[in-house]
CSV table of C-alpha atoms and ligand atoms in Angstrom, one decimal:
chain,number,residue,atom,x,y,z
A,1,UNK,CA,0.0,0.0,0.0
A,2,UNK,CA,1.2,3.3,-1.0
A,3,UNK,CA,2.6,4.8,2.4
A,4,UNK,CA,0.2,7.4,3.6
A,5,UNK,CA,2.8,10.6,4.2
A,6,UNK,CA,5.1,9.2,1.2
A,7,UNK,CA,6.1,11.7,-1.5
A,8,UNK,CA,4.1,9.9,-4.2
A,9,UNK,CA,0.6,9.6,-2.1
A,10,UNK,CA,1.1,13.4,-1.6
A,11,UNK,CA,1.6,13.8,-5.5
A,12,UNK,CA,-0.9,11.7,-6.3
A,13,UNK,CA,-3.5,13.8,-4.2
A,14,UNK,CA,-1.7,16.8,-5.7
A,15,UNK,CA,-2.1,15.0,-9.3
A,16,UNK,CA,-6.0,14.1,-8.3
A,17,UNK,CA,-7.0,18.1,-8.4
A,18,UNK,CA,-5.3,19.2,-12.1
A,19,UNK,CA,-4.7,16.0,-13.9
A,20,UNK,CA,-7.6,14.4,-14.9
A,21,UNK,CA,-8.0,10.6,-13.0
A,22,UNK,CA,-4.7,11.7,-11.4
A,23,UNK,CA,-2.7,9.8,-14.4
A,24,UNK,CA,-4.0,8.6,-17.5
A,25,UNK,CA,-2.2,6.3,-20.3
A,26,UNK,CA,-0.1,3.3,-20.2
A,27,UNK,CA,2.0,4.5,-17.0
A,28,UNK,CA,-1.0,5.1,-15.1
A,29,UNK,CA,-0.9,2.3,-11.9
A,30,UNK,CA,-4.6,2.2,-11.8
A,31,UNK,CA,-4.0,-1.4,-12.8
A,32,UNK,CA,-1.3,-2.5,-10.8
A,33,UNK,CA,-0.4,-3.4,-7.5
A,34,UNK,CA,-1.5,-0.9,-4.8
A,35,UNK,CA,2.2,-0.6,-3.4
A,36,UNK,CA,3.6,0.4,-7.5
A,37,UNK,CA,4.9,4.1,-7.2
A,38,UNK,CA,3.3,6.4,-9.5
A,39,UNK,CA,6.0,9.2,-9.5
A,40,UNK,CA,9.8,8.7,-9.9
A,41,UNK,CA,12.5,11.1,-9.5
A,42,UNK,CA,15.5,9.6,-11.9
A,43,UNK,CA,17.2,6.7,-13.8
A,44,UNK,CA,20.3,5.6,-14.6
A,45,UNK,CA,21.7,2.8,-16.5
A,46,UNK,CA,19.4,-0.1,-15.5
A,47,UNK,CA,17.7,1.4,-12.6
A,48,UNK,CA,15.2,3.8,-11.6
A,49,UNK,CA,14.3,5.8,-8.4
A,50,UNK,CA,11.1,6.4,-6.9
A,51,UNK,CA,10.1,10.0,-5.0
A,52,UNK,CA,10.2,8.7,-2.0
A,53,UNK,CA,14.1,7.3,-2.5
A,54,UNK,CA,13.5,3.6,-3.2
A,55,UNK,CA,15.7,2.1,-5.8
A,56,UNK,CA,14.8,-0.6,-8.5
A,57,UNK,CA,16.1,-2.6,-11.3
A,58,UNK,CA,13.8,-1.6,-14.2
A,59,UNK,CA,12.6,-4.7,-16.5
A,60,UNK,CA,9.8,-1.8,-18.1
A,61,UNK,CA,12.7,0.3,-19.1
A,62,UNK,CA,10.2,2.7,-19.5
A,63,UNK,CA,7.7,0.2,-21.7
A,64,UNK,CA,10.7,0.2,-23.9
A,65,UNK,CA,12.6,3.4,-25.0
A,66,UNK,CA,15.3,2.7,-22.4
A,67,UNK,CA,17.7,0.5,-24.5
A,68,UNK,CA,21.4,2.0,-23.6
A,69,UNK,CA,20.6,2.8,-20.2
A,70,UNK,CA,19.1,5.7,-18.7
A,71,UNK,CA,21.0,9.0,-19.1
A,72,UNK,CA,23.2,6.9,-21.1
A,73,UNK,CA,26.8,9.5,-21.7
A,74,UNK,CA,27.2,9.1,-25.0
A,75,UNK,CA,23.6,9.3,-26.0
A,76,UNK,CA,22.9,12.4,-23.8
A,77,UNK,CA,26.2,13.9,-24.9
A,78,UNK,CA,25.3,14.0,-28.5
A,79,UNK,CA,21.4,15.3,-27.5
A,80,UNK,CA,22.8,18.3,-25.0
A,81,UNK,CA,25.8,19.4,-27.6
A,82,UNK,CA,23.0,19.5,-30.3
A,83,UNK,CA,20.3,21.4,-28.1
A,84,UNK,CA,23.4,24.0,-27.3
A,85,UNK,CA,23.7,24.4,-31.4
A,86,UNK,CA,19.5,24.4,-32.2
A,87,UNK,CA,16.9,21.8,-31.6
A,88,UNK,CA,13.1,23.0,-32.9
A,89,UNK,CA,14.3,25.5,-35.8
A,90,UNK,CA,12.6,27.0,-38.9
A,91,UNK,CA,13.7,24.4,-41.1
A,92,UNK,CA,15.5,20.6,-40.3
A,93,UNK,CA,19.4,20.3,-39.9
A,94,UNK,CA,21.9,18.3,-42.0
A,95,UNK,CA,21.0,15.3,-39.1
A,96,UNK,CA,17.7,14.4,-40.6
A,97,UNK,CA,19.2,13.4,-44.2
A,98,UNK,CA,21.9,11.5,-41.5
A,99,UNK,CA,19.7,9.8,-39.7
A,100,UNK,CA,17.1,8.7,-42.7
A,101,UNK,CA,19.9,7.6,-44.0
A,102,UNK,CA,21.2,5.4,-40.8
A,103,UNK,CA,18.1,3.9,-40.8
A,104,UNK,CA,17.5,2.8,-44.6
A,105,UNK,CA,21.2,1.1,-44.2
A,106,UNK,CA,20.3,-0.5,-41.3
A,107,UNK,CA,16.5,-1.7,-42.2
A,108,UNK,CA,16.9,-3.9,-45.3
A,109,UNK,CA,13.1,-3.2,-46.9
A,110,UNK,CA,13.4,0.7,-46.2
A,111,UNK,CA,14.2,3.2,-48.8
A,112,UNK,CA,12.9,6.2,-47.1
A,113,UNK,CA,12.2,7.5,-43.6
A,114,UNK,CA,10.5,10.1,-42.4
A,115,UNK,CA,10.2,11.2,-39.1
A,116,UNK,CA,7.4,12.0,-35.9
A,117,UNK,CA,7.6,11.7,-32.4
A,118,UNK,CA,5.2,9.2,-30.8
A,119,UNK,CA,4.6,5.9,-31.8
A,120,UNK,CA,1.0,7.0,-33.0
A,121,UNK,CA,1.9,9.1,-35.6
A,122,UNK,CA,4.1,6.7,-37.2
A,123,UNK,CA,1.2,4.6,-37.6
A,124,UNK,CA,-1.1,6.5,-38.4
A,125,UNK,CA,0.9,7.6,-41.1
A,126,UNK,CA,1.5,4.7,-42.3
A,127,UNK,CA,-2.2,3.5,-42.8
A,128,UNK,CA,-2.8,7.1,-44.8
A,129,UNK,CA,0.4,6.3,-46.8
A,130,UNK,CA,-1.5,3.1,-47.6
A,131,UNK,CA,-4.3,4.8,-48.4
A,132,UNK,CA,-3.1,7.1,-50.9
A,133,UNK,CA,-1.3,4.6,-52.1
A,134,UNK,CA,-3.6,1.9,-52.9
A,135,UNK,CA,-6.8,4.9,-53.3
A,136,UNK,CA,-8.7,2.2,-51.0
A,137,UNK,CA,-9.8,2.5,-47.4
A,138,UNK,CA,-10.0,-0.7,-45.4
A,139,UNK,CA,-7.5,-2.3,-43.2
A,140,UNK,CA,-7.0,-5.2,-41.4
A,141,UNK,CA,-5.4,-6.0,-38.0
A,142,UNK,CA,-5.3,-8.4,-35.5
A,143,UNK,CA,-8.0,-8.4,-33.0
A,144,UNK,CA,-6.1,-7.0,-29.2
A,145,UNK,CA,-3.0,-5.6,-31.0
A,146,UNK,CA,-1.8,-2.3,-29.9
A,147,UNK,CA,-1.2,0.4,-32.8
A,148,UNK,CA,-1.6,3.3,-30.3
A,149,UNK,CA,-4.2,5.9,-29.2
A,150,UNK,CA,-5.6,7.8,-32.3
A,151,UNK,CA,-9.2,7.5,-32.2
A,152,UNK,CA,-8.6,4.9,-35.3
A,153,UNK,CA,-6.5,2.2,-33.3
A,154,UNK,CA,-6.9,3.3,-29.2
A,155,UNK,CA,-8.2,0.3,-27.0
A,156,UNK,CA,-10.6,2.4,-25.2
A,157,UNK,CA,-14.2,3.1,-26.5
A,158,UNK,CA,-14.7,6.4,-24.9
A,159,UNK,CA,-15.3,9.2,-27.0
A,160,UNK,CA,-14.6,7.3,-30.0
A,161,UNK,CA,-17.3,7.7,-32.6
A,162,UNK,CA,-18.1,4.9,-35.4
A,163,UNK,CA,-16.5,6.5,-38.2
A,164,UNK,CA,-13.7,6.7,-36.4
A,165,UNK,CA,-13.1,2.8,-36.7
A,166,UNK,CA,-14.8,2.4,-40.1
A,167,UNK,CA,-13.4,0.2,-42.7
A,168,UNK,CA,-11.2,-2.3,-40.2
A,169,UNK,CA,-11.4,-5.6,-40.0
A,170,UNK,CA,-10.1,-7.5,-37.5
A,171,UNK,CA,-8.3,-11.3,-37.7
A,172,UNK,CA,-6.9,-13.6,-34.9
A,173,UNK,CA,-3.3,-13.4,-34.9
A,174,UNK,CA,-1.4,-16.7,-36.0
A,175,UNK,CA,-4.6,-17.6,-37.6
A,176,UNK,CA,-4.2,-17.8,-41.3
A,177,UNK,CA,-7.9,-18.8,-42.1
A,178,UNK,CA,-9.2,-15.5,-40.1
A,179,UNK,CA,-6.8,-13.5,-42.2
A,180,UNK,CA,-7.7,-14.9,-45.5
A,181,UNK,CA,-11.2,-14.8,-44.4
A,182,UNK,CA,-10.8,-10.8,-43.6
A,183,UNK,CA,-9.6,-10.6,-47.1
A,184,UNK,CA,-11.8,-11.9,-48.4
A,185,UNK,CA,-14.3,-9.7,-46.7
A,186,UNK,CA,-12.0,-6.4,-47.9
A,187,UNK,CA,-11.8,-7.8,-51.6
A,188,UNK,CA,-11.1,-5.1,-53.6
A,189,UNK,CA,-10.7,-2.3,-51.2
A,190,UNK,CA,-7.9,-3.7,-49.3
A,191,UNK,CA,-5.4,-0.8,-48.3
A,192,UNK,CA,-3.3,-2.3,-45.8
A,193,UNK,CA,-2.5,-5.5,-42.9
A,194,UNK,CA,-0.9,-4.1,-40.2
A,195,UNK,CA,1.2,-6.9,-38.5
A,196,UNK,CA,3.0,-6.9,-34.7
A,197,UNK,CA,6.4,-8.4,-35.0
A,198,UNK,CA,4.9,-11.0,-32.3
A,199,UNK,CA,1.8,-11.2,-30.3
A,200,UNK,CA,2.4,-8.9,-27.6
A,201,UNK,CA,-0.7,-8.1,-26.6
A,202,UNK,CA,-1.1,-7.3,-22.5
A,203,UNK,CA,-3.0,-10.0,-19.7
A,204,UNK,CA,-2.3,-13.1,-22.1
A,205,UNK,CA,0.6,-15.1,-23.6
A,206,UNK,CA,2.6,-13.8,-25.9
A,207,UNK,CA,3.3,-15.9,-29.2
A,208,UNK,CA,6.2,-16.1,-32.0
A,209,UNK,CA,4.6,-15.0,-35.7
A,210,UNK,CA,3.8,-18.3,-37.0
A,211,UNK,CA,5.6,-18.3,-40.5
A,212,UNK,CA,2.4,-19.0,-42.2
A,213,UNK,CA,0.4,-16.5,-41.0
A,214,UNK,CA,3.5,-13.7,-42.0
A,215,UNK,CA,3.6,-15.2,-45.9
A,216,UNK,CA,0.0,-15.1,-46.0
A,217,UNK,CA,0.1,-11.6,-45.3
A,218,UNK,CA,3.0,-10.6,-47.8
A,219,UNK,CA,1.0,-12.9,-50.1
A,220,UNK,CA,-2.2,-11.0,-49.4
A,221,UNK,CA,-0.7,-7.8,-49.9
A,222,UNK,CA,1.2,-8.9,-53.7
A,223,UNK,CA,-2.2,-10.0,-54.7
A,224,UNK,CA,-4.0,-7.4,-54.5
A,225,UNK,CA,-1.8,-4.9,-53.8
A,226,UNK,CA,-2.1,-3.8,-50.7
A,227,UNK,CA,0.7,-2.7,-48.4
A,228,UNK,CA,2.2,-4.7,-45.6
A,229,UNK,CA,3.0,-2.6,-42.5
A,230,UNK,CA,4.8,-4.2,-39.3
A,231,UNK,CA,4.4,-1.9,-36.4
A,232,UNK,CA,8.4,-2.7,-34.8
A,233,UNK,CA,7.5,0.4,-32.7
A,234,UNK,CA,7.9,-2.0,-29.1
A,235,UNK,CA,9.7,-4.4,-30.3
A,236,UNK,CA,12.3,-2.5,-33.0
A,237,UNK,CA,16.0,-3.2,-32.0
A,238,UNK,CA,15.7,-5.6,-29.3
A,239,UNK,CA,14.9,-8.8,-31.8
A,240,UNK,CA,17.0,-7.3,-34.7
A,241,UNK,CA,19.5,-5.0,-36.2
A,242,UNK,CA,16.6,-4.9,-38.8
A,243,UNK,CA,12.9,-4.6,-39.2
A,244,UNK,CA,11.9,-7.8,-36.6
A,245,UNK,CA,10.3,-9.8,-39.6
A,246,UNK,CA,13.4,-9.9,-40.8
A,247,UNK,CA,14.2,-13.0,-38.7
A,248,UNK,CA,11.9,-15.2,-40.2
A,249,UNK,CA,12.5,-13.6,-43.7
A,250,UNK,CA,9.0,-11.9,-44.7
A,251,UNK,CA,9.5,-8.2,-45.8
A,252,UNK,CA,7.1,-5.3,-45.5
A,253,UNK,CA,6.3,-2.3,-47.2
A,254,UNK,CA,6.1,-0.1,-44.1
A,255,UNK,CA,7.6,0.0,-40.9
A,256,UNK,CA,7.1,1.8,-38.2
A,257,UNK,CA,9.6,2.6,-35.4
A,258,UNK,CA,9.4,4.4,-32.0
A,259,UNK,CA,10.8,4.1,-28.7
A,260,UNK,CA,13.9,3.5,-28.3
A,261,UNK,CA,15.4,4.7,-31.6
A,262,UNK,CA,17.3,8.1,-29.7
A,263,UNK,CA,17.3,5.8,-26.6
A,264,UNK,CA,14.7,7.7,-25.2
A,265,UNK,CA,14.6,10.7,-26.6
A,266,UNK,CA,11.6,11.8,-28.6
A,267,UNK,CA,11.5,10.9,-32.0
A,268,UNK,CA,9.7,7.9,-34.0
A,269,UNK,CA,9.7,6.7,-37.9
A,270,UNK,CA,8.1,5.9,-40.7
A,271,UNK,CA,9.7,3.6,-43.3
A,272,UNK,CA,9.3,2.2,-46.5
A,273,UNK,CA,9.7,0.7,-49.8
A,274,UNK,CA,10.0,2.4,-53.0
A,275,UNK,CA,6.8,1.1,-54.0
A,276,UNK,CA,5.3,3.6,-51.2
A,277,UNK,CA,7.3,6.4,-52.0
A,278,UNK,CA,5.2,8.3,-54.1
A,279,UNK,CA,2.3,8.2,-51.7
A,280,UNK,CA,4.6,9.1,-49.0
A,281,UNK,CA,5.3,12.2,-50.7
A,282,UNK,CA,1.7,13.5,-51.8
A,283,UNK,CA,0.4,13.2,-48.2
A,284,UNK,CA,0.7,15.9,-45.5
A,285,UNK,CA,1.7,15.0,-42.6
A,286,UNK,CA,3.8,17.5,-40.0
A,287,UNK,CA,4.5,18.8,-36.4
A,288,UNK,CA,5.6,21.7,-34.4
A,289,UNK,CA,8.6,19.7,-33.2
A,290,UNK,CA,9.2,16.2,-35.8
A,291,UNK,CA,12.3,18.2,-37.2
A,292,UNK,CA,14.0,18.6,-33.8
A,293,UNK,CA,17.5,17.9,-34.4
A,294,UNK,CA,18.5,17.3,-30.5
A,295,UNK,CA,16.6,13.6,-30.6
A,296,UNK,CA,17.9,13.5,-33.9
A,297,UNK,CA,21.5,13.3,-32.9
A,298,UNK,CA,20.7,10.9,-30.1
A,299,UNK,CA,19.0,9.1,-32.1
A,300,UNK,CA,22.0,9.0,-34.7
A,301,UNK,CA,24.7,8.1,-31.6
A,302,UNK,CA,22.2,5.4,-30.4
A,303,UNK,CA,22.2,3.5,-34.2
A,304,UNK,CA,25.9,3.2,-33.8
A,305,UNK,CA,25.4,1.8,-31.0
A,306,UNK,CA,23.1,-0.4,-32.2
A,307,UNK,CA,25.9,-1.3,-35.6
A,308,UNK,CA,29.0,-0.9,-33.2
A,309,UNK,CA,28.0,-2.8,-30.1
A,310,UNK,CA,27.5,-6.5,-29.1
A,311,UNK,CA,24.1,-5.1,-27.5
A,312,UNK,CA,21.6,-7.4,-29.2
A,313,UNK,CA,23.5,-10.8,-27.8
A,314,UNK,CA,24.0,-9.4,-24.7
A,315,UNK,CA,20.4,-8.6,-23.7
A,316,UNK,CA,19.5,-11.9,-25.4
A,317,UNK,CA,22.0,-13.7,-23.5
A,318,UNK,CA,21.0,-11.8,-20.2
A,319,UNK,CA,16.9,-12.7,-21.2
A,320,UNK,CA,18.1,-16.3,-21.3
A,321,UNK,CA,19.8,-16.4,-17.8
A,322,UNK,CA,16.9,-15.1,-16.2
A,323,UNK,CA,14.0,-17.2,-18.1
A,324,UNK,CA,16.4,-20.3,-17.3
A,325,UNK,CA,16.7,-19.2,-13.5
A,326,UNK,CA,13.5,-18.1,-12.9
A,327,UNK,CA,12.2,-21.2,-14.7
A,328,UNK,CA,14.2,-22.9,-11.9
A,329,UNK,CA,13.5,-21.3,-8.7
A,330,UNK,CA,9.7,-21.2,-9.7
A,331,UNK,CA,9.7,-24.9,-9.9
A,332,UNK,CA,11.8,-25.6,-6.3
A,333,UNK,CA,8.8,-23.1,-4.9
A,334,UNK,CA,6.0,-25.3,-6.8
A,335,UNK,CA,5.1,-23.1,-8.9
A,336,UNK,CA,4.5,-23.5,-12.6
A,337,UNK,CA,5.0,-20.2,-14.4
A,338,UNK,CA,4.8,-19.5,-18.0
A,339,UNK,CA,7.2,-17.2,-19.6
A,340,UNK,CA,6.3,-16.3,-22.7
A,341,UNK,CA,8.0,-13.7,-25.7
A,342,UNK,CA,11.4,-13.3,-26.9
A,343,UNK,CA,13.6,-13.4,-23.8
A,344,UNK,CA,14.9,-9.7,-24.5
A,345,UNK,CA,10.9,-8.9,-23.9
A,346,UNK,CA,9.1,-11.3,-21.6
A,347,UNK,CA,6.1,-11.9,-19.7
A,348,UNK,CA,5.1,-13.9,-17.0
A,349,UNK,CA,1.9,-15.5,-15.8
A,350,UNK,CA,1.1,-18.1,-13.2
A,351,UNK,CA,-1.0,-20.7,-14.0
A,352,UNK,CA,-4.3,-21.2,-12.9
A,353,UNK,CA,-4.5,-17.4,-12.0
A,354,UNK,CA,-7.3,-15.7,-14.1
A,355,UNK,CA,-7.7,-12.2,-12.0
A,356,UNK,CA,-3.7,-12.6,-11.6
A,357,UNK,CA,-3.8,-12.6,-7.8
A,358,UNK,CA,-0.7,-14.6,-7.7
A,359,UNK,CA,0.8,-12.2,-10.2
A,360,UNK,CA,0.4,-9.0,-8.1
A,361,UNK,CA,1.6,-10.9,-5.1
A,362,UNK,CA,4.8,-11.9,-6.4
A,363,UNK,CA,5.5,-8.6,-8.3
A,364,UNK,CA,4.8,-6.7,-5.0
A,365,UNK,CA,7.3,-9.3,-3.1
A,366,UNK,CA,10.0,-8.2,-6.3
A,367,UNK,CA,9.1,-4.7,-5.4
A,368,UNK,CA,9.9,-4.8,-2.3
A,369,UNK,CA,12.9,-6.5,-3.3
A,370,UNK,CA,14.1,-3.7,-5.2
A,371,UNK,CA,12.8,-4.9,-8.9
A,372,UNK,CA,10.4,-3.5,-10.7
A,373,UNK,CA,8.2,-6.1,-12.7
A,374,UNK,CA,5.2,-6.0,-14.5
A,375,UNK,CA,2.4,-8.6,-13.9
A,376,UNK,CA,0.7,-8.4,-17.3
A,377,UNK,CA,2.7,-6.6,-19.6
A,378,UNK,CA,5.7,-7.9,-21.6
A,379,UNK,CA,8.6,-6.4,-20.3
A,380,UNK,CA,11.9,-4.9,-21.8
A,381,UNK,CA,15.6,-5.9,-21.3
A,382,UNK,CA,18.5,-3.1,-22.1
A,383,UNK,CA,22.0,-3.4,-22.4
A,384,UNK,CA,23.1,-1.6,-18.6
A,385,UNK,CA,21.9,-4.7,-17.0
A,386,UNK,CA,24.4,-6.7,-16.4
A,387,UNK,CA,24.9,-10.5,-14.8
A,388,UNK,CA,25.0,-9.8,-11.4
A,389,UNK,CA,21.6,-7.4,-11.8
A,390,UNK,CA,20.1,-10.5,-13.1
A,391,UNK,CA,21.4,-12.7,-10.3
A,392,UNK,CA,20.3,-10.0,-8.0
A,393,UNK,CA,16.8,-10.7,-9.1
A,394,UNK,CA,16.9,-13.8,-9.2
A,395,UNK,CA,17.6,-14.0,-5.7
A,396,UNK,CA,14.1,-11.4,-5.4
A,397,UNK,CA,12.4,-13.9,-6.7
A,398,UNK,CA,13.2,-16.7,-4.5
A,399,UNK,CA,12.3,-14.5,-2.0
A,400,UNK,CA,9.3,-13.8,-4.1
A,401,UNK,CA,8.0,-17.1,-4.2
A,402,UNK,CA,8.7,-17.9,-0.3
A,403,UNK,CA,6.0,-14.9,-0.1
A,404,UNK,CA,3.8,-16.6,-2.3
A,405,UNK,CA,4.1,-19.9,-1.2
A,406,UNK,CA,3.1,-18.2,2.5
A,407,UNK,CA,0.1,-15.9,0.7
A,408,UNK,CA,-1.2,-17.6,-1.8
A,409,UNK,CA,-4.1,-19.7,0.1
A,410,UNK,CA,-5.2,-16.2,1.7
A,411,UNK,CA,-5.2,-13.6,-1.6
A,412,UNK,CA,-8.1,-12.4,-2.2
A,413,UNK,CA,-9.6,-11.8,-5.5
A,414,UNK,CA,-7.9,-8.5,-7.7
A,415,UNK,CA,-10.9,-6.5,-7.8
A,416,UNK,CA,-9.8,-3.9,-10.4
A,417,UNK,CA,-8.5,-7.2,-12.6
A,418,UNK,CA,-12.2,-8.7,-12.1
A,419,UNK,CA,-12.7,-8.0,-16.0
A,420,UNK,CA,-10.1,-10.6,-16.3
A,421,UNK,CA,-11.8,-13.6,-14.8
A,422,UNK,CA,-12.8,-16.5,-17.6
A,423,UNK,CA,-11.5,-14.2,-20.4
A,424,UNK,CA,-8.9,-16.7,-21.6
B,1,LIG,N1,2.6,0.4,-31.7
B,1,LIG,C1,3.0,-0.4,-30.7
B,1,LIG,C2,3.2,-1.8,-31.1
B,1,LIG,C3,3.2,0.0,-29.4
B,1,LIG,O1,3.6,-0.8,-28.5
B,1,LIG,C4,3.0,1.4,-29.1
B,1,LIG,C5,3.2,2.0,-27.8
B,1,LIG,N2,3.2,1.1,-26.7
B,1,LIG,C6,2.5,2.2,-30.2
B,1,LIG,C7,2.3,1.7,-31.4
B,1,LIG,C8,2.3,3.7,-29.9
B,1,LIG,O2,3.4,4.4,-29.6
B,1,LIG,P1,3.4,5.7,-28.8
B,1,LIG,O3,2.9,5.4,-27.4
B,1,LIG,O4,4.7,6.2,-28.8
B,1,LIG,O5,2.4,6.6,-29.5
């Protein structure tokens, strides 16, 4: 429970008079444990501090931009020396021809980039690319994947109207007959498939992209011409030095990119094929602040790290030692846990635990251990941890389990998770 004098209740009752439901959006803890801080003061490398002092490993790495470590020195050395030259000027600098270029060497479908700041606008960009490219409307997705919160993609019904969502389809993911099926349904007004790298969607296991289901799609799309997009914006760069489809060898047309491209910093992308250049260039699309060249030049130091650095099989090799350990210590404690996603962006869910009680008891127990987990979103690994943080929670969770093994016949039901119960 949130401590009643601590720094962060106080915000929080500061934050429940001039912010509307006191937090909104994905880092709101209306949904997690009651003892998750709301407010932090700092982070560095791997860890993060709370207002009221306490200290954490961080496996959300801020749901993903943190891939080099917080205040990383030579990220944040290129971003400061470039907002002491100019950052939001009257026209771009020299670093936005660098960095397009960065990224259509690195990403092997890409012959352009262009550039935004959140997640969101990459792809909603992308589905009006696909638009103007193919003159049609509809598009299909898979039914609980994230795209962000335009009214056109955001989870939430509120004030959404049904225009708004018009002209979607929706397939399971992995299923091929569902997709075919939606198609189908589109026939000849099929714009676009927008594709996550892998199911990532939050409260359930995630799953690998079934190779079937991925050629479908490209085979969809060269049918009739519609364009493929894979939203890499959470998992871009921590599966691949490449667009994440690249692993099992399907290409799309677009590609959109966020997060942790300038290590934090706020920029996202847009990329694509030559086929979708023309469109890219008849649409208007803009912002006050997409030509900032501060995030730009973080966002150019962090792709060398990306090309100069072992990064990629150190996280991997990292998000194997703790899926092995955990695996481990949760079956000396009884427990049979299933850790699903690539190891570099896990989740884990106990079994037979449909409002997730066991789930928020053990994160609290890591907590208070000093690492911060999440008990139903995937999470992200970056390259500051080292072995000995991962043996550090390791150890939590022993301790973690001994809490559970002593709680678990008294937990009461989540309430706020109630929704949950029976849904999968
Ligand atoms: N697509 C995916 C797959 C995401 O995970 C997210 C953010 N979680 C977005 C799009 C939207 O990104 P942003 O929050 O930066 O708008």
């Amino acid at each position: 429970m949130t401590r009643a004098n601590s720094r962060d209740r106080q915000l929080r009752d500061r934050a429940d008079a001039v912010i509307p439901g006191g937090m909104y959006g994905h880092q709101a803890t209306a949904l997690l444990p009651e003892d998750y801080p709301q407010f932090f003061e700092k982070g560095e490398g791997a860890h993060i501090w709370d207002v009221d002092g306490a200290r954490y490993l961080d496996f959300m790495c801020a749901y993903g931009p943190n891939l080099f470590g917080y205040a990383n020195p030579q990220v944040d050395a290129a971003y400061v020396r470039q907002l002491g030259l100019g950052d939001t000027l009257t026209g771009p600098t020299a670093l936005m021809v660098e960095m397009a270029e960065a990224m259509v060497a690195m990403v092997s479908h890409a012959d352009w980039a262009m550039f935004c700041k959140n997640g969101t606008d990459a792809t909603s960009m992308a589905l009006t690319v696909a638009r103007a490219h193919t003159r049609r409307k509809t598009v299909i997705r898979a039914k609980g994947a994230y795209h962000g919160a335009a009214a056109w993609c955001t989870p939430r019904p509120a004030g959404v109207i049904e225009t708004d969502r018009a002209h979607q389809l929706f397939c399971d993911y992995n299923d091929v007959g569902s997709l075919e099926s939606a198609a189908a349904q589109a026939g000849e007004d099929l714009a676009c498939i927008f594709a996550a790298p892998f199911k990532h969607d939050a409260f359930i296991d995630q799953a690998e992209p079934d190779l079937a289901y991925a050629r479908t799609a490209r085979e969809i799309c060269d049918r009739t011409g519609a364009l493929l997009v894979v939203d890499d914006v959470r998992a871009g760069l921590r599966l691949a030095r490449d667009c994440s489809w690249s692993r099992i060898g399907v290409q799309p047309d677009l590609s959109t990119w966020g997060k942790c491209i300038a290590n934090g910093h706020p920029i996202s992308a847009l990329l694509g094929s030559d086929k979708a250049r023309k469109a890219a260039s008849v649409i208007f699309v803009t912002g006050s602040f997409w030509y900032q060249a501060a995030p730009m030049a973080a966002g150019l130091e962090t792709l060398r790290l990306v090309r100069e650095t072992d990064y990629l099989e150190r996280i991997t090799a990292l998000g194997e030692r703790l899926r092995d350990g955990l695996a481990e210590r949760a079956k000396a404690a009884g427990f049979a846990l299933r850790q699903t996603g690539p190891v570099t962006m896990p989740l884990f869910l106990f079994e037979d635990d449909p409002d997730l009680r066991k789930g928020f008891c053990f994160s609290s127990a890591m907590l208070d251990r000093g690492v911060y987990v999440h008990p139903w979103h995937n999470m992200f690994f970056c390259a500051a941890m080292t072995e000995a943080d991962i043996d550090a929670a390791l150890d939590a969770a022993e301790g973690a389990f001994g809490v559970l093994k002593r709680e678990a016949a008294s937990l009461g039901p989540v309430e706020k998770l109630a929704f949950l119960a029976g849904a999968h």
